[in-house]
XYZ file of C-alpha atoms in Angstrom:
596
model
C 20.756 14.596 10.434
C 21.382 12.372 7.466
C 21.418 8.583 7.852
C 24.664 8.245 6.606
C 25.895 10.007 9.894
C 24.098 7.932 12.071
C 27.014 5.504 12.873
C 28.966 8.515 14.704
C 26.028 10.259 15.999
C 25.923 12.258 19.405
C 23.351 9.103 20.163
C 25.289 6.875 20.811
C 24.199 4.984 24.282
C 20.948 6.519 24.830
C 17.974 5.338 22.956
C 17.751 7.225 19.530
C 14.394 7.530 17.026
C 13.803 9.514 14.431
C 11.801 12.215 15.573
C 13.160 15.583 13.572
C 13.822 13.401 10.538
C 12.710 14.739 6.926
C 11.426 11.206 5.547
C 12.006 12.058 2.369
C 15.305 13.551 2.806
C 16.209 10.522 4.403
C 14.866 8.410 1.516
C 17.424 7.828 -1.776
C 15.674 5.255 -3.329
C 12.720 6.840 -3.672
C 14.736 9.762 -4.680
C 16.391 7.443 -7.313
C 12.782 6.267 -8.596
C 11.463 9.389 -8.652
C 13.983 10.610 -10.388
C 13.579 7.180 -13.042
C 9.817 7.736 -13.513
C 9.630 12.094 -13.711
C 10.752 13.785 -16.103
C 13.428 16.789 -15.097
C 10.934 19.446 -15.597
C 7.985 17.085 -13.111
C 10.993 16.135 -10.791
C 12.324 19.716 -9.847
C 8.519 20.525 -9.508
C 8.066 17.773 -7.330
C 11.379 17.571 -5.245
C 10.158 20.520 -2.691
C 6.822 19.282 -2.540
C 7.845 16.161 -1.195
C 10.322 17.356 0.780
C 7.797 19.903 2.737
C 5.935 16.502 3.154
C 8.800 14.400 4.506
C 10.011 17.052 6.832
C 6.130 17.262 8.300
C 5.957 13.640 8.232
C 9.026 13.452 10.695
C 7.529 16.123 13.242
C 4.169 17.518 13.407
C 2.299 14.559 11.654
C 3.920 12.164 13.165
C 3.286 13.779 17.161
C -0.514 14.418 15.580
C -0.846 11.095 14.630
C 0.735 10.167 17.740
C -1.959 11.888 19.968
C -5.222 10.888 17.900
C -3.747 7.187 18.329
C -4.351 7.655 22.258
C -7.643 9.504 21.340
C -10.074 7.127 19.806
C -13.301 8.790 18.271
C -16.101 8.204 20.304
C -20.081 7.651 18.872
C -22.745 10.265 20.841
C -26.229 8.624 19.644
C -28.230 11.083 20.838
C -28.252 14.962 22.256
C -29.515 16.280 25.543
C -33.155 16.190 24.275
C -33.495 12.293 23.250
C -32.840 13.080 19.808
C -31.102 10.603 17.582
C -28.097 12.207 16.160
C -25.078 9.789 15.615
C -22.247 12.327 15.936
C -19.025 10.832 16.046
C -16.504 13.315 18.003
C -12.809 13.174 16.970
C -10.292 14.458 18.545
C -8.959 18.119 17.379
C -5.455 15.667 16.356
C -7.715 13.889 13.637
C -8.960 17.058 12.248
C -5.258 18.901 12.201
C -4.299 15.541 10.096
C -7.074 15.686 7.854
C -6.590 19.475 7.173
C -2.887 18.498 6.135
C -3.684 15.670 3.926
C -6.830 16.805 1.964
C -6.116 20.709 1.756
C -2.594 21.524 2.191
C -1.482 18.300 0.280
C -4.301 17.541 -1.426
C -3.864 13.850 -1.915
C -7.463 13.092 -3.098
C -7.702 15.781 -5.305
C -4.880 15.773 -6.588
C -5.518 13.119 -9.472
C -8.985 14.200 -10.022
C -8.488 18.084 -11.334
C -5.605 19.936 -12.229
C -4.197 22.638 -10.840
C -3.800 21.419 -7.308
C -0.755 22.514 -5.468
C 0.450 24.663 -8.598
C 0.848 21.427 -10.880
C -0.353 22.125 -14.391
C -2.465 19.119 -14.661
C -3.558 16.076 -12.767
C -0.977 14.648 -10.441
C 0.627 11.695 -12.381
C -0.104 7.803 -10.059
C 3.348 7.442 -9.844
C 3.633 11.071 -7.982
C 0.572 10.977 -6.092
C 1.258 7.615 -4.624
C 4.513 9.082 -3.576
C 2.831 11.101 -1.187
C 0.840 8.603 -0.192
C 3.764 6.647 0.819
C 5.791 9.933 2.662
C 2.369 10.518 4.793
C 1.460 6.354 5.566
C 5.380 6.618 7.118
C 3.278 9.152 10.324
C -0.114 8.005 9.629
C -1.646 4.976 8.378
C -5.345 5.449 9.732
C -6.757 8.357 8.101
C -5.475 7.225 4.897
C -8.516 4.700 4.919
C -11.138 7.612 4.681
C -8.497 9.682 1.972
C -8.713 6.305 -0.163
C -12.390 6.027 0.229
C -13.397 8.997 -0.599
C -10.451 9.023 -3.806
C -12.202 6.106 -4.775
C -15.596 7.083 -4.475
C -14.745 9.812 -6.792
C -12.947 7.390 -9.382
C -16.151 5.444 -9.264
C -18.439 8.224 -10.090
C -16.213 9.223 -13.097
C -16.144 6.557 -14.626
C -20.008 4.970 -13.878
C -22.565 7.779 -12.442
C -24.403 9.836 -14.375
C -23.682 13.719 -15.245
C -26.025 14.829 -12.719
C -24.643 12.624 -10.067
C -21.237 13.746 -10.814
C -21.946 17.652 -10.981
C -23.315 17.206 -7.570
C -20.967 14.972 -6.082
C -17.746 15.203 -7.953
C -16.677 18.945 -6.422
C -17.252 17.932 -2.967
C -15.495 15.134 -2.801
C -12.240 16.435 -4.865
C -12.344 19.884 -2.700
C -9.405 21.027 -0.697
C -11.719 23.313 1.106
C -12.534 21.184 4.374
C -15.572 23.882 4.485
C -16.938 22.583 1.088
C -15.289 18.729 1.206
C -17.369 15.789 1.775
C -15.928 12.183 2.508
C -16.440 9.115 0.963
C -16.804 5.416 2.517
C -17.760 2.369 1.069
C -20.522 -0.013 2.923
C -20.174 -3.590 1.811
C -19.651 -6.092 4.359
C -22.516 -7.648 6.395
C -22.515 -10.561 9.007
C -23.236 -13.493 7.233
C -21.133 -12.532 4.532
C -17.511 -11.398 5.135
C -15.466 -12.210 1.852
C -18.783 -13.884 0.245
C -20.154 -11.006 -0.971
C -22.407 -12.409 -2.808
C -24.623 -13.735 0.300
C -24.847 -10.428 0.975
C -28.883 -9.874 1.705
C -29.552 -5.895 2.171
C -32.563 -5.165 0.392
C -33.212 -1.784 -2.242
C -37.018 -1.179 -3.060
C -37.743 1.052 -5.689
C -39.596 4.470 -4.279
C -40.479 7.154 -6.625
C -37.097 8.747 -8.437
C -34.743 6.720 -5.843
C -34.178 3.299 -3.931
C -34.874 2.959 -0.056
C -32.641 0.689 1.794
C -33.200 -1.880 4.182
C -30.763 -4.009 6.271
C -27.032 -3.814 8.395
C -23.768 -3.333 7.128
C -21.256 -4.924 10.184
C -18.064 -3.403 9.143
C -18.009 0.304 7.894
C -15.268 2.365 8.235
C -15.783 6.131 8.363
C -19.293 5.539 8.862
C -19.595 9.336 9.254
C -18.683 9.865 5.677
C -20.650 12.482 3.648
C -21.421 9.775 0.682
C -21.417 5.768 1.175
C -21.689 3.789 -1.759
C -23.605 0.836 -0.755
C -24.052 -2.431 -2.223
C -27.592 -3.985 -1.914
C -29.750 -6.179 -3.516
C -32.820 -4.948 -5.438
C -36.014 -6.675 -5.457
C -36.318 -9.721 -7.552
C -32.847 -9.800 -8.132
C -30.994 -13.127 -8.886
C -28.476 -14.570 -6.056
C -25.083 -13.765 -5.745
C -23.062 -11.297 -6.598
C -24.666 -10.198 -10.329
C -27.820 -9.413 -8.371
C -26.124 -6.511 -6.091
C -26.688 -3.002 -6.733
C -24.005 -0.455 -6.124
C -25.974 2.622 -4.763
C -25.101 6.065 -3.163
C -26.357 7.016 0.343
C -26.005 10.594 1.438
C -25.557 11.196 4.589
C -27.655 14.032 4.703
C -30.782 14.564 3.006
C -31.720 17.806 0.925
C -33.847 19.033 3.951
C -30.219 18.817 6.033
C -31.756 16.167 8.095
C -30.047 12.773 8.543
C -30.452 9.766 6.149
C -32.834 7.323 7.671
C -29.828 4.931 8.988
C -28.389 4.648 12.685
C -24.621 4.316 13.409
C -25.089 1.266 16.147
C -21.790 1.264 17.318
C -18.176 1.954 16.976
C -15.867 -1.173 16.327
C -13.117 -1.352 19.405
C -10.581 -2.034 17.018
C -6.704 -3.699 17.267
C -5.321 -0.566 15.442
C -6.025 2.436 13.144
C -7.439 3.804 16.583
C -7.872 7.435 15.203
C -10.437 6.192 12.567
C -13.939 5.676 13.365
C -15.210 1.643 12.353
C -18.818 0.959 12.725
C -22.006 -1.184 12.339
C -24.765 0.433 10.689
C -28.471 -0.624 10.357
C -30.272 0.987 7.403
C -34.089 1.755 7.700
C -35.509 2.854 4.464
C -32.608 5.000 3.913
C -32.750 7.333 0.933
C -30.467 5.819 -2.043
C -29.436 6.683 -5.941
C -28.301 3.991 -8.039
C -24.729 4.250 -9.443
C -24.058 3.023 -13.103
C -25.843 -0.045 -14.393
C -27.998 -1.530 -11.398
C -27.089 -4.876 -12.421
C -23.503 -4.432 -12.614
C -22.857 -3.012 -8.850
C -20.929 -5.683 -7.857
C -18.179 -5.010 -10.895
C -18.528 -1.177 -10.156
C -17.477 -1.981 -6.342
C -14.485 -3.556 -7.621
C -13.277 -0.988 -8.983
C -13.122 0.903 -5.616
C -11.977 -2.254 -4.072
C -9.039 -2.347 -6.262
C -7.926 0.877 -6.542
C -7.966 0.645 -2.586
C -5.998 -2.245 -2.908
C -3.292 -0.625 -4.135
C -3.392 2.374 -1.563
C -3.261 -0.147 1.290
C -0.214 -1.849 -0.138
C 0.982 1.409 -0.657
C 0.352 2.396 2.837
C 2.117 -1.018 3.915
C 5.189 0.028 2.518
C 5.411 3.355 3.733
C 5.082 1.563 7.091
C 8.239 -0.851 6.016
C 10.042 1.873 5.288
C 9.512 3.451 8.631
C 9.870 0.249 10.811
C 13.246 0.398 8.595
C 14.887 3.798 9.767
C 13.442 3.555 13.291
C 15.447 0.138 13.676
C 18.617 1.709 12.066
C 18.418 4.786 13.702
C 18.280 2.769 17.212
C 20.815 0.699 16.109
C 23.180 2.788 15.127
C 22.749 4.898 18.151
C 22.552 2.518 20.707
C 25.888 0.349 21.888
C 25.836 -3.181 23.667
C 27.869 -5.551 25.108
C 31.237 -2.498 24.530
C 29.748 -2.383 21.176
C 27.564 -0.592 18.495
C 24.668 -2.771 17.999
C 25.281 -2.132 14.386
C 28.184 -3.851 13.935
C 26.907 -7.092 15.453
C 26.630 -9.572 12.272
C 22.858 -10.770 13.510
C 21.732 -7.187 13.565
C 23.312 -6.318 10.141
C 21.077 -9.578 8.559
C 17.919 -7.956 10.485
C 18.602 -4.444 8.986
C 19.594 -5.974 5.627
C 16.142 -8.017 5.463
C 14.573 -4.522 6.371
C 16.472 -2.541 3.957
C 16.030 -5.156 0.906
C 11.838 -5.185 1.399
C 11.572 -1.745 1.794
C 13.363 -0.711 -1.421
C 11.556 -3.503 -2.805
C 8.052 -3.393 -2.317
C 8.924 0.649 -2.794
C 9.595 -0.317 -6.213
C 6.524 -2.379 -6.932
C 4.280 -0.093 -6.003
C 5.930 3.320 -7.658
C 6.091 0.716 -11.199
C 2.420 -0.777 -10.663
C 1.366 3.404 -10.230
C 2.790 3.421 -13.876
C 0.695 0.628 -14.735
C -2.148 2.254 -13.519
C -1.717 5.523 -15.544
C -1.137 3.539 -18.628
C -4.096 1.326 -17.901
C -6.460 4.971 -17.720
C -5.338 5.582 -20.646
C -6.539 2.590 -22.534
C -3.485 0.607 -22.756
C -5.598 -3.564 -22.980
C -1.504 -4.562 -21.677
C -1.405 -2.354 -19.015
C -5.442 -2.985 -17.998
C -3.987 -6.927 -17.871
C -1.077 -6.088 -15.655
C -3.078 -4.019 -13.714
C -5.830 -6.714 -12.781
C -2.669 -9.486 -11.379
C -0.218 -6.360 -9.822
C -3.230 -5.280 -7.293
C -4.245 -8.521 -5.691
C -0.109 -9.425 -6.098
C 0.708 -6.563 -4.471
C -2.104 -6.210 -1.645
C -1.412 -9.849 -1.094
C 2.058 -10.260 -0.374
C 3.233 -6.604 0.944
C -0.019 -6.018 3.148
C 1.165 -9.819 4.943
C 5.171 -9.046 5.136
C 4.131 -5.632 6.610
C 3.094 -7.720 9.931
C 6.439 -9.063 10.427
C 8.655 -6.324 9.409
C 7.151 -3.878 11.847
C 7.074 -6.798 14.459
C 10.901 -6.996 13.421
C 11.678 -3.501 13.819
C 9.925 -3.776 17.327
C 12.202 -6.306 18.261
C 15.424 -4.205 17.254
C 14.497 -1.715 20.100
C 14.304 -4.506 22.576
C 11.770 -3.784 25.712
C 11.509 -0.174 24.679
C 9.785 -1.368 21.676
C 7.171 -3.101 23.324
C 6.406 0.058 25.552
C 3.843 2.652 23.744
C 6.164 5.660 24.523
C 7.235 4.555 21.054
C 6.307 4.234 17.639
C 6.698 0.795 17.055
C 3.603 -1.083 19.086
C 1.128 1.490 16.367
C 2.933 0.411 13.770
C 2.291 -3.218 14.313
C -1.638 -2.837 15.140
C -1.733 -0.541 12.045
C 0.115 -3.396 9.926
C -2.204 -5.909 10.764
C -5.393 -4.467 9.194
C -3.454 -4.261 5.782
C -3.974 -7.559 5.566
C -7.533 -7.943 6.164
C -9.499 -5.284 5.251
C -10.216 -4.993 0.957
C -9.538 -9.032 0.619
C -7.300 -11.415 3.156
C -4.508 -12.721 1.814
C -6.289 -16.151 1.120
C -9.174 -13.949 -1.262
C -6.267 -11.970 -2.454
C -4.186 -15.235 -3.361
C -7.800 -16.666 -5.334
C -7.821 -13.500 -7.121
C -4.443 -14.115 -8.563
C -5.299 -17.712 -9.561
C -8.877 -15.891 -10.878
C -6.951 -13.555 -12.786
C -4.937 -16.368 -14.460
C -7.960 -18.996 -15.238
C -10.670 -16.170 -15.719
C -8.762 -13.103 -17.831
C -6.237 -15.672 -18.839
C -3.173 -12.667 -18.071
C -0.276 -15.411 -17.237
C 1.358 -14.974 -20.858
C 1.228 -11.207 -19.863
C 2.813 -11.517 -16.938
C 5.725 -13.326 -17.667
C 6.000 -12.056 -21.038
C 6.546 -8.417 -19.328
C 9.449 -10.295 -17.157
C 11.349 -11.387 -19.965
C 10.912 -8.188 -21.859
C 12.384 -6.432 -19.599
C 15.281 -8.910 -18.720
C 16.084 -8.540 -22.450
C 16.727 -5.256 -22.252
C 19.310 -5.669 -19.601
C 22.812 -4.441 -21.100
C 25.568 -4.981 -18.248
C 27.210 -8.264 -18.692
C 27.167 -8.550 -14.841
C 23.483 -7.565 -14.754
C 22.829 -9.823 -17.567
C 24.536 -12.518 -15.411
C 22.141 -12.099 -12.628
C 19.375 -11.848 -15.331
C 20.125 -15.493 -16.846
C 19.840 -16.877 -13.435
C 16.170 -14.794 -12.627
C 15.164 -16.084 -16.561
C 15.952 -19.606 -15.442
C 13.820 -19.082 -12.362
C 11.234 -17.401 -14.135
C 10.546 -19.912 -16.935
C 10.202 -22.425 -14.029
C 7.468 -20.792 -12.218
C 5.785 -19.927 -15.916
C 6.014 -23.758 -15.924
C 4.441 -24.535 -12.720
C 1.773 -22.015 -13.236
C 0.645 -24.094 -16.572
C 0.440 -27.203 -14.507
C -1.445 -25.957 -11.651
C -4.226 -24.301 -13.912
C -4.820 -27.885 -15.539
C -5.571 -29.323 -11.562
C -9.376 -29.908 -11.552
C -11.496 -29.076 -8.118
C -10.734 -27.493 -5.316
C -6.898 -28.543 -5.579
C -5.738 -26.298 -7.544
C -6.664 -23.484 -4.728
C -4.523 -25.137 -2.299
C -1.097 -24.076 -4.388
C -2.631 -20.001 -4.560
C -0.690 -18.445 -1.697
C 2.487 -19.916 -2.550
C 2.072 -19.261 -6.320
C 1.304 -15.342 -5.362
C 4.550 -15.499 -3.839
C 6.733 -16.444 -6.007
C 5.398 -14.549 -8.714
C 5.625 -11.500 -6.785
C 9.240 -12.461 -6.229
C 10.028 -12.861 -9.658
C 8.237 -9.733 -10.564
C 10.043 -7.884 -7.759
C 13.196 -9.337 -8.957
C 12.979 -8.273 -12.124
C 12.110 -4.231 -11.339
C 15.327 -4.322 -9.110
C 17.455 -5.920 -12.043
C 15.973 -3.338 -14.064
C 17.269 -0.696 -11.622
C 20.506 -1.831 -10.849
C 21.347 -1.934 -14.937
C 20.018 1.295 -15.156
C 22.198 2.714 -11.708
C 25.545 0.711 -13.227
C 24.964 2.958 -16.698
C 24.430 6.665 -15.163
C 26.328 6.011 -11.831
C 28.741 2.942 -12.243
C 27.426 2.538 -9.021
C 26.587 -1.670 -8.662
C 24.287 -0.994 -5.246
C 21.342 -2.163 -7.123
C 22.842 -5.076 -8.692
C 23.878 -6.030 -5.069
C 20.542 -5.844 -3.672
C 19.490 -7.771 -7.172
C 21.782 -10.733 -6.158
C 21.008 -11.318 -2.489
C 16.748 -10.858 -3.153
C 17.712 -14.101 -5.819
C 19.432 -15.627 -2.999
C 16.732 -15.460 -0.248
C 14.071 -16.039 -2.257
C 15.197 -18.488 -4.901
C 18.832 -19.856 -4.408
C 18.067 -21.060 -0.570
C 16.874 -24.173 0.179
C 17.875 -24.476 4.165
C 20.877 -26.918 3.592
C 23.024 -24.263 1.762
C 27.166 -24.569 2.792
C 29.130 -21.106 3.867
C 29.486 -19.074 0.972
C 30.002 -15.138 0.795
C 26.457 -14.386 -0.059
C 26.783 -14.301 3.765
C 30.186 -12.780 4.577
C 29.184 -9.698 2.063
C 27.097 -8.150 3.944
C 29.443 -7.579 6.582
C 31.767 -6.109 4.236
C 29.583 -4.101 2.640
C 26.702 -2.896 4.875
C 27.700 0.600 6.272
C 27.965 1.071 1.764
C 24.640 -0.562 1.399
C 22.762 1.438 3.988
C 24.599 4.486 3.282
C 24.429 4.383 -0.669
C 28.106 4.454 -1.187
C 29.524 2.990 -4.579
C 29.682 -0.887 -4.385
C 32.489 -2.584 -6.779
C 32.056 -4.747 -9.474
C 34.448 -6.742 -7.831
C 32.132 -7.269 -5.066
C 29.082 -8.540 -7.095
C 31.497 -10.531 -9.345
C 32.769 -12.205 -6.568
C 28.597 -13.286 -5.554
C 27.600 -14.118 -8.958
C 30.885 -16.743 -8.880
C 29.479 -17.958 -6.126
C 25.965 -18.186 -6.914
C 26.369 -19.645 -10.356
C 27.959 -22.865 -8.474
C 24.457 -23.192 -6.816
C 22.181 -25.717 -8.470
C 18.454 -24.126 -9.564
């Protein structure tokens, strides 16, 4: 059943959710950006590969993911005979989900080798993240481990030696769960949390590898095949330049277990299918990764690449907490009334709609960025290092309150865990936390703009791209975002030259509204491109109103028909009809009377 026939479905008065749905079927803006970053030949290769994922991500993924939810892993320390053994049991749900996404859709390996699922070459960012986003919609969890262990192999490619990556590399890139091994990364002890750098696990140097010594209080998949570990070798100096990235198999070559214990598994808020633990290392059998006094760097570029998955995963959880709250409100009536039609329920959906497409956006373009960065592009490596802790920051957060939103359109039913909507809010939360809170993720911008000095990037790229912006009503709305833009260039300048601790309290704010602007501009972008090849103004639309919430308000704003628009227009918006250019015209006249 296709959204656009949800307002006259056979729904209506009992309590509707999307179980059946294809997810990507049901998704036209990420058919419109697919269709933006592929080219023909890549898009008509893709199209039913994403659509065999959408239509599993509506059914048996989502009922698997469902189940394994209920099911949490549980830790067995020992056997019958006293033996220590640390087997983590999962339930058979876990292992049906981790069949579908590392063998039949191959989402590590499919940007590590070519030839997975028939493609020619390795899966493009923009592509693989796709699927990333389709899956995250049913399952949020196991997409933890997948990202580890993507990582892990990202981080041997580019730092281990040959021999480490002949051994390694093929396991962790296999879509044979017979021959696959998992990744993890091991990095957070007590006393340190985000200050990694008082981090005090010990490596000593034994014969042709490390033993080490010490607890790690927060691993997930501490079952993982591999761990890359950060510890401190002897005679190292303090901080972070004296940690050691190292790799810790799980099993030595004898097939007995490394020599550290799995203590206990975390009881967790959310992400209940996935194993968390606390592990206590004693002596355990290590190989250095890269340059040993350089493992802090190396780390970070696991940490951000999983940065980027988990804002990834955010918004594939947006999206959901989207269509579950317009599915139920367009098939449930109140009051002699479809709850659609009630004005206060079309600004909720709206507010839903706008972020998902959104954040969608950001995350598909910073994919881009990504590929070009590989590549070599100095620009795109720039971009790159503000995007991830941009986009980790600020779609990770909003992820909390959109699902909590979408929870509240379903009313008590919402609440109840019958439904999909309490997982999705104990899954949201993690986003947040895990890989950098949004107060380390908010330093990293300002680090990223005092440290690698990328500001003149970053804006630069805005106006670039608002130059190229050919619809006079597009260009309209692109005046007003340049005006905006050259503001918040302006009060980035003054808040680098604050001395002391000050300057850290504007971070979280300045993240923000550069996101915004960013955000802004990639939906500008869109809608000029939709107006040329469609004459469609949607986008522009959607352009106008993100200005307006984020920009344009400032909580004593009069009546205008910013407001009264989306009652006219929201069945169009939601359904991706045609919207005027009479109907944006008739915003921008509006807008432009607002002061900036």
């Amino acid at each position: 059943m296709s959204v656009a026939s949800l307002n006259k479905n056979e729904f209506v008065g009992k309590m509707p959710d999307t179980t059946g749905f294809n997810y990507f079927d049901e998704d036209q803006n990420l058919l419109f950006l697919m269709k933006r970053y592929l080219s023909n030949e890549d898009f008509n290769r893709a199209k039913p590969l994403l659509a065999e994922l959408g239509e599993l991500a509506g059914n048996q993924l989502d009922q698997l993911s469902r189940t394994a939810d209920k099911n949490s892993p549980k830790l067995h320390s020992y056997d019958a005979k006293g033996n220590r053994i640390d087997k983590i049991e999962f339930h058979p749900s876990y292992h049906e989900m981790e069949h579908l996404g590392y063998s039949k859709f191959s989402m590590v390996a499919m940007s590590h080798k070519s030839g997975v699922l028939g493609w020619p070459e390795e899966f493009p960012y923009v592509l693989k993240y796709a699927f990333w986003y389709l899956f995250a919609q049913a399952e949020f969890g196991l997409l933890c481990p997948m990202s580890m262990t993507d990582s892990a192999a990202r981080v041997l490619e580019k730092f281990a030696s040959e021999e480490m990556k002949q051994k390694y590399l093929p396991h962790l890139t296999s879509t044979d769960m017979d021959e696959l091994w998992t990744g993890a990364q091991f990095m957070t002890e007590k006393q340190g949390g985000s200050d990694v750098g008082a981090n005090t696990m010990k490596a000593e140097k034994v014969g042709d590898h490390w033993e080490l010594w010490g607890d790690k209080w927060f691993c997930s998949n501490p079952s993982a095949d591999i761990a890359l570990v950060l510890a401190r070798p002897e005679n190292s100096q303090a901080g972070t330049k004296g940690l050691g990235m190292f790799l810790v198999p799980r099993k030595l070559e004898d097939n007995t277990l490394n020599r550290y214990s799995i203590n206990r598994l975390k009881d967790k808020l959310g992400t209940l299918c996935m194993a968390s633990g606390e592990i206590s290392f004693e002596g355990a059998v290590a190989y250095e990764v890269g340059d040993i006094k350089n493992g802090f760097r190396q780390m970070m570029a696991m940490v951000n690449s999983s940065r980027l998955s988990n804002a990834v995963r955010s918004t594939g959880m947006i999206r959901r907490s989207y269509l579950e709250a317009l599915e139920y409100a367009r098939g449930r009536s109140s009051f002699g009334n479809n709850l659609s039609e009630f004005p206060l329920m079309r600004e909720t959906l709206f507010e839903l709609l706008l972020d998902s497409e959104t954040t969608t956006s950001i995350v598909l373009h910073t994919a881009e960025i990504y590929s070009e960065a590989d590549k070599g592009s100095e620009k795109d490596q720039a971009l790159l290092r503000i995007l991830t802790p941009l986009l980790k920051g600020y779609i990770c957060k909003r992820a909390r309150y959109l699902t909590a939103e979408a929870m509240e359109v379903r009313g008590g039913n919402g609440y109840i865990e019958d439904w999909v909507n309490p997982k999705l809010v104990r899954d949201a939360h993690v986003g947040s936390i895990w890989e950098g809170t949004t107060n380390i993720l908010a330093l990293d911008v300002l680090r990223s703009l005092t440290k690698d000095k990328v500001g003149d990037i970053f804006f630069n790229e805005i106006f670039v791209r608002l130059d190229r912006i050919k619809n006079p009503l597009s260009r309209r709305v692109g005046e007003q975002l340049r005006s905006i833009s050259g503001r918040i260039q302006e009060q980035t300048k003054r808040i680098l030259k604050i001395e002391g601790l000050e300057r850290e309290l504007h971070a979280k704010k300045l993240m923000n509204r550069m996101y915004h602007i960013y955000s802004a501009s990639l939906l500008l972008e869109e809608a000029d491109f939709e107006i040329t090849d469609q004459n469609n103004y949607r986008k522009l639309f959607l352009a106008t109103h993100y200005l307006c919430r984020y920009f344009l308000s400032n909580g004593f704003d009069d009546v205008y028909s910013v407001d009264k628009s989306l009652l006219d227009s929201f069945n169009k918006i939601v359904d991706w009809e045609p919207i005027s250019q009479d109907v944006v015209n008739t915003l921008l006249n509006e807008i432009e009377l607002v002061s900036i």
